[in-house]
Short mmCIF file of C-alpha atoms in Angstrom, two decimals:
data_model
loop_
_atom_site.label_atom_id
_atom_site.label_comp_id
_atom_site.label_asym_id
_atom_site.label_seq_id
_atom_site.Cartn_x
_atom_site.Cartn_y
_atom_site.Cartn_z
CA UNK K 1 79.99 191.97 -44.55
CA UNK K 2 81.22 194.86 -42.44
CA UNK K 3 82.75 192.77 -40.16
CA UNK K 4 84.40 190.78 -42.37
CA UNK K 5 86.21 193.77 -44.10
CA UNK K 6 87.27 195.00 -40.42
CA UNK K 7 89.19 191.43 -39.57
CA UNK K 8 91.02 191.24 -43.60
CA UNK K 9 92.10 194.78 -42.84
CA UNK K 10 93.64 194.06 -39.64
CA UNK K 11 94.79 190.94 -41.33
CA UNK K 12 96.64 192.54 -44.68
CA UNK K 13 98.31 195.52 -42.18
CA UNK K 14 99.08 192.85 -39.56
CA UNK K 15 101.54 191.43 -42.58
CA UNK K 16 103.62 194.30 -42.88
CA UNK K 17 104.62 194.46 -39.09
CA UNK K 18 108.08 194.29 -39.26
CA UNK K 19 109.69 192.77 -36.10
CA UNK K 20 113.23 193.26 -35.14
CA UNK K 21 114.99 190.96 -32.73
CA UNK K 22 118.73 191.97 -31.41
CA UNK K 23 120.68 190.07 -29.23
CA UNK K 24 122.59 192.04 -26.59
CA UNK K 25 124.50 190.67 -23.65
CA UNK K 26 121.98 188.41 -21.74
CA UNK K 27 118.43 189.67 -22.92
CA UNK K 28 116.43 190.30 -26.25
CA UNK K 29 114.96 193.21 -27.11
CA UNK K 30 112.26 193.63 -29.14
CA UNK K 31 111.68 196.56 -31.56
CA UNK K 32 108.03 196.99 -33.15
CA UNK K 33 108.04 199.40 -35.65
CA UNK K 34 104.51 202.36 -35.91
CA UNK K 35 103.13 200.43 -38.40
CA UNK K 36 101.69 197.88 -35.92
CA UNK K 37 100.56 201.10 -33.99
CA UNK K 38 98.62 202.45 -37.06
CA UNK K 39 97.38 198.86 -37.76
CA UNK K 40 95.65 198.76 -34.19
CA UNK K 41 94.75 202.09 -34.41
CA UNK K 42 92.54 201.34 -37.44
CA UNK K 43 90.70 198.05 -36.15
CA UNK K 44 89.92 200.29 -33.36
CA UNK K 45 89.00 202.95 -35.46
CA UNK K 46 86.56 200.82 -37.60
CA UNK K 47 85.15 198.75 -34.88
CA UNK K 48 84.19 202.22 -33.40
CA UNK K 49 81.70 202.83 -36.48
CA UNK K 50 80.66 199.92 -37.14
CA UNK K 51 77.31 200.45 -35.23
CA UNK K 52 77.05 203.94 -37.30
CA UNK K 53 77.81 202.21 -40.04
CA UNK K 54 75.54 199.31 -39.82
CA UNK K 55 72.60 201.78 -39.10
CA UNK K 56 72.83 204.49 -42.03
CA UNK K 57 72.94 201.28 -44.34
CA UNK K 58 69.79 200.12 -42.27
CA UNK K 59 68.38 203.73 -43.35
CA UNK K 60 69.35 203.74 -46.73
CA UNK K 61 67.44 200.61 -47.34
CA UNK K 62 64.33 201.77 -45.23
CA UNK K 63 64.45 204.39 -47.93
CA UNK K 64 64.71 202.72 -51.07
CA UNK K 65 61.16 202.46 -53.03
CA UNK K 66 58.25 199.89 -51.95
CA UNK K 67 57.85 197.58 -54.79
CA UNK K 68 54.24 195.37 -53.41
CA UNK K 69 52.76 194.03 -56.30
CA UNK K 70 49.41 194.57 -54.63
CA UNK K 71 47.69 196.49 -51.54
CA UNK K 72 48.16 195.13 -48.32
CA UNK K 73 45.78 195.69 -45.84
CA UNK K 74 45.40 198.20 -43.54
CA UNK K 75 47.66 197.75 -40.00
CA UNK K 76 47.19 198.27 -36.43
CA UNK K 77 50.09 200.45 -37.02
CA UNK K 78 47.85 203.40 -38.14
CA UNK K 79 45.20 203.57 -34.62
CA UNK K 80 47.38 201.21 -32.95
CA UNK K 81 50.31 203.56 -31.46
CA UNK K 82 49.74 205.39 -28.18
CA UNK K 83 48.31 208.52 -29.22
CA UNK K 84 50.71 211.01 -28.15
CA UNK K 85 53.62 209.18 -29.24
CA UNK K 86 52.11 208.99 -32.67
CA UNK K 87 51.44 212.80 -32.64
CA UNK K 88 55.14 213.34 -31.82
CA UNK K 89 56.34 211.16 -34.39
CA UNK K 90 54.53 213.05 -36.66
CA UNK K 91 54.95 216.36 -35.72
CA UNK K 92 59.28 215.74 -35.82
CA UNK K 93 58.60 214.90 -39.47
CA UNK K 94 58.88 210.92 -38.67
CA UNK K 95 56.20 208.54 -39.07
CA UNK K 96 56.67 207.68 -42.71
CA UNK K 97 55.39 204.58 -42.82
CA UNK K 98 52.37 205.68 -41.42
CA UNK K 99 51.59 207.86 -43.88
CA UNK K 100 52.53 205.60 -46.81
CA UNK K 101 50.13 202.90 -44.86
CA UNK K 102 47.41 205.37 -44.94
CA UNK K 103 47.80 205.23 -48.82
CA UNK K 104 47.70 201.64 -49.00
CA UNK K 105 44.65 201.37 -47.11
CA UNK K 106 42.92 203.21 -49.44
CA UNK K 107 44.43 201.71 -52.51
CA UNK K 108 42.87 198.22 -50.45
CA UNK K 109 39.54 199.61 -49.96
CA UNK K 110 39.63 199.78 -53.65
CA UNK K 111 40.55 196.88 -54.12
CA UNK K 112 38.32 195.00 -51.83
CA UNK K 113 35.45 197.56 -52.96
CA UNK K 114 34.95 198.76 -49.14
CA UNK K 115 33.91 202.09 -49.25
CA UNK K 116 33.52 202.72 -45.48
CA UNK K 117 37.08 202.45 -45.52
CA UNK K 118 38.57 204.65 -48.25
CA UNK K 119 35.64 207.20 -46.82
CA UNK K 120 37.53 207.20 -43.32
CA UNK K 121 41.01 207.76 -45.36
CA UNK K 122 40.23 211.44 -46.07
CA UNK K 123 39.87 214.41 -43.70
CA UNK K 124 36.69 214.83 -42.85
CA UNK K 125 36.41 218.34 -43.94
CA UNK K 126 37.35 217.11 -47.41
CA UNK K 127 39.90 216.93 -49.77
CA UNK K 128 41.53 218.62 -52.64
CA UNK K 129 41.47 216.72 -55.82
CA UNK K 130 43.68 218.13 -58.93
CA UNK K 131 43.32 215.96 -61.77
CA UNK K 132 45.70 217.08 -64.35
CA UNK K 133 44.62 214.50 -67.04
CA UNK K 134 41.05 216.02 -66.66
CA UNK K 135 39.37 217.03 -70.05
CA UNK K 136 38.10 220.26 -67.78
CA UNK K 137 41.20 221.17 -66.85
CA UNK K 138 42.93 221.28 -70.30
CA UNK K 139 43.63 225.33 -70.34
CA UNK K 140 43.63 225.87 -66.81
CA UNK K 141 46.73 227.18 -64.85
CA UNK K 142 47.88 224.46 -62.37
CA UNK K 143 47.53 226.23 -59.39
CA UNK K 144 44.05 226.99 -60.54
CA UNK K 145 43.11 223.08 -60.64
CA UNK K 146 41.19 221.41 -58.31
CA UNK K 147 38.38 221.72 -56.15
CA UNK K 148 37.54 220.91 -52.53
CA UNK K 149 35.34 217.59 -52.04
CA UNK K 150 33.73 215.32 -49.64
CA UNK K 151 34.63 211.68 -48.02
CA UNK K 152 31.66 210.64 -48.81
CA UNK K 153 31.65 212.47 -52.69
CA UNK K 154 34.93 210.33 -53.52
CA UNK K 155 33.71 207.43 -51.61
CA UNK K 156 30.72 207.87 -54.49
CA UNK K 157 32.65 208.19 -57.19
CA UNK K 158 35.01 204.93 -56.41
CA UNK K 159 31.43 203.07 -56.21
CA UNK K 160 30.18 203.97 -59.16
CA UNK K 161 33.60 203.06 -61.09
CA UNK K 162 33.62 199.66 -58.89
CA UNK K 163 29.92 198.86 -60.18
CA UNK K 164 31.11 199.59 -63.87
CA UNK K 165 34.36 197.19 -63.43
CA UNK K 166 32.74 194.77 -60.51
CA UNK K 167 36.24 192.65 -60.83
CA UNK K 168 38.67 195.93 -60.74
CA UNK K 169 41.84 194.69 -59.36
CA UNK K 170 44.94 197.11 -58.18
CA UNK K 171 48.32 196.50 -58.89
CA UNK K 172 51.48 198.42 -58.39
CA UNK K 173 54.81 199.62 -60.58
CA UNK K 174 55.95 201.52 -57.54
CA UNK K 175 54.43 200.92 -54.11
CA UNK K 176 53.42 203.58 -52.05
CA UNK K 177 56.52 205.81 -50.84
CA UNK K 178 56.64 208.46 -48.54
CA UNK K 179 58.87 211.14 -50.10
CA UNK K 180 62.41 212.23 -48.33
CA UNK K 181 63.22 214.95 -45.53
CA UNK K 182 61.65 215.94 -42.31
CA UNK K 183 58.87 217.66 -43.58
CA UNK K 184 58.32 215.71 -47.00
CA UNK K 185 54.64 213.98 -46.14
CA UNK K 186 54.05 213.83 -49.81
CA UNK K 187 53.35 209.68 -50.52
CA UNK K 188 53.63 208.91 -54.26
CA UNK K 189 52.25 205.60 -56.28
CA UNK K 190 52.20 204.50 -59.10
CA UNK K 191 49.29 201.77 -59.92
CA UNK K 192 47.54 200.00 -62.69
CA UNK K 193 43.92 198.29 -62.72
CA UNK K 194 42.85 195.51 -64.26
CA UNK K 195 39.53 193.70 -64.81
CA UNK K 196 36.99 194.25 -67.11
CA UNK K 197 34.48 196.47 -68.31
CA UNK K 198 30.93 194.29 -67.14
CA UNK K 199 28.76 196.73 -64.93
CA UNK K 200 26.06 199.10 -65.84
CA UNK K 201 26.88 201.94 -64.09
CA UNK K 202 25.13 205.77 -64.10
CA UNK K 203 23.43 204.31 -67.33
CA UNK K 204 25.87 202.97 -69.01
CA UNK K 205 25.84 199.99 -70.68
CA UNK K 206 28.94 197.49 -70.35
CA UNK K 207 30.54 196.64 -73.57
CA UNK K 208 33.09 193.92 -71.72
CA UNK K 209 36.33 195.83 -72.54
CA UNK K 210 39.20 195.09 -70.47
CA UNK K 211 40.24 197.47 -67.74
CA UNK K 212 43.71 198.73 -68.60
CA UNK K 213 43.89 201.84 -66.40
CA UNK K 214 47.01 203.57 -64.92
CA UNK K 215 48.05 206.69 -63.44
CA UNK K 216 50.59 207.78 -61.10
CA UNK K 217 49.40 210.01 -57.75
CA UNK K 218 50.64 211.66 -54.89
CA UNK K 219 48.82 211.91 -51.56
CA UNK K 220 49.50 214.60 -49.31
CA UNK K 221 48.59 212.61 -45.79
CA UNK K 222 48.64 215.27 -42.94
CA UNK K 223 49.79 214.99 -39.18
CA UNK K 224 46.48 213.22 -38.54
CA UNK K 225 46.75 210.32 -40.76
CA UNK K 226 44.33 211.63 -43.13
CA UNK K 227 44.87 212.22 -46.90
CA UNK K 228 44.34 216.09 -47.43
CA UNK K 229 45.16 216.59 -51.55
CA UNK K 230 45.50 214.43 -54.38
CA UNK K 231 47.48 215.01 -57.62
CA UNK K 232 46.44 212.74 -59.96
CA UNK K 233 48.33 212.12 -63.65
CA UNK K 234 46.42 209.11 -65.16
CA UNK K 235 44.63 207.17 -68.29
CA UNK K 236 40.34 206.68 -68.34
CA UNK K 237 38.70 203.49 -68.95
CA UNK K 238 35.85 203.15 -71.66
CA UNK K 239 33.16 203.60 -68.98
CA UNK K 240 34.84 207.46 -68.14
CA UNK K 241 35.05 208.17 -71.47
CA UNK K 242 31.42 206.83 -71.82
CA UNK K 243 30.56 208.80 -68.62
CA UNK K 244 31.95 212.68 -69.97
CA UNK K 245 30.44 212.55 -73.00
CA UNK K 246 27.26 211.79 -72.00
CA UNK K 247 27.58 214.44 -69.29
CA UNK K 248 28.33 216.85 -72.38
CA UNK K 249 25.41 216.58 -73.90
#
């Protein structure tokens, strides 16, 4: 497309070079007025940034949002990259897609109900976990929210929802997306679950509702490919509501 507006605007300024011809004596002489200058001038010109050109529209679309419908599995991308090139991608505030793959692979082990895996997704001396929508956290400050908890705590907790809603499927509005800027390593979802609610789980006995769950969440994923925080904004299936009020009790 570029190209094609570099050759018509050679074209359209090639028209207006005016060429005068004058016969003197024995020879002709030719007179070219600028405008055939300024016409070159500006192929050149363009044809010079075309490569810059071609590449920030190559960024821009790198950049617009990831619209999966569902999880995709996790990459060699993530453990595959020579370790110290990895570490300096990361540490010049690159690497984006690494961290928005680290997101997905957890959204998959979800999905696929393989705990092992959204287990290995956190940091291993935890991870902060501030659910806004939480009941508990009605009248409390925001940066008084959240606590610090295990791998193996959330990797708990997504069991005993999976056993409660055995077919629990994840779908996407808005992929996982690494926020913009150098030093942005913020990746933001929003998802939906469906399936249904047929488990007995902590107790509780299924009543066969469907699963109509959605929230939207941000991941802080650090240098090391791990997810550090979560900020989670979402809606609770029967079973959670089921769950907290027989905890109140």
């Amino acid at each position: 497309a570029l190209l094609f507006v570099v050759l018509s605007t050679a074209y359209c300024l090639s028209v207006g070079i005016v060429i005068t011809l004058s016969l003197t004596h024995s020879h002709i002489q030719f007179r070219i007025i600028m405008l055939s200058k300024s016409a070159l001038t500006v192929v050149i010109g363009l044809a010079a940034f075309l490569p810059t050109i071609s590449a920030l529209a190559a960024r821009r679309s790198i950049q617009q949002p990831q619209l999966q419908t569902l999880p995709i599995s996790p990459t060699d991308n993530i453990t595959g990259l020579p370790l110290l090139i990895k570490k300096i991608g990361l540490k010049l505030g690159r690497g984006k897609q690494l961290r928005e793959e680290v997101v997905h692979k957890y959204f998959h082990g979800v999905d696929t109900q393989n705990i092992p895996q959204i287990v290995e997704c956190f940091h291993p001396e935890g991870a902060i976990i501030r659910d806004i929508c939480s009941l508990a956290n009605r009248d409390v400050p925001y940066d008084q929210v959240g606590k610090l908890v295990s791998p193996e705590f959330l990797g708990e907790r997504c069991r005993e929802f999976l056993a409660a809603h055995p077919d629990c499927k994840v779908k996407f509005h808005h992929g996982p997306t690494c926020g913009r800027g150098l030093n942005n390593n913020w990746v933001y979802a929003h998802w939906y679950e469906e399936g249904t609610f047929s488990g007995n789980s902590q107790g509780i006995e299924p009543d066969g509702s469907p699963l109509t769950v959605q929230g939207q969440t941000r991941f802080l994923v650090g240098n090391d490919l791990k997810i550090r925080e979560i900020v989670i904004t979402r809606t609770f299936s029967r079973w959670e509501e089921a769950l907290l009020e027989k905890n109140s009790k």
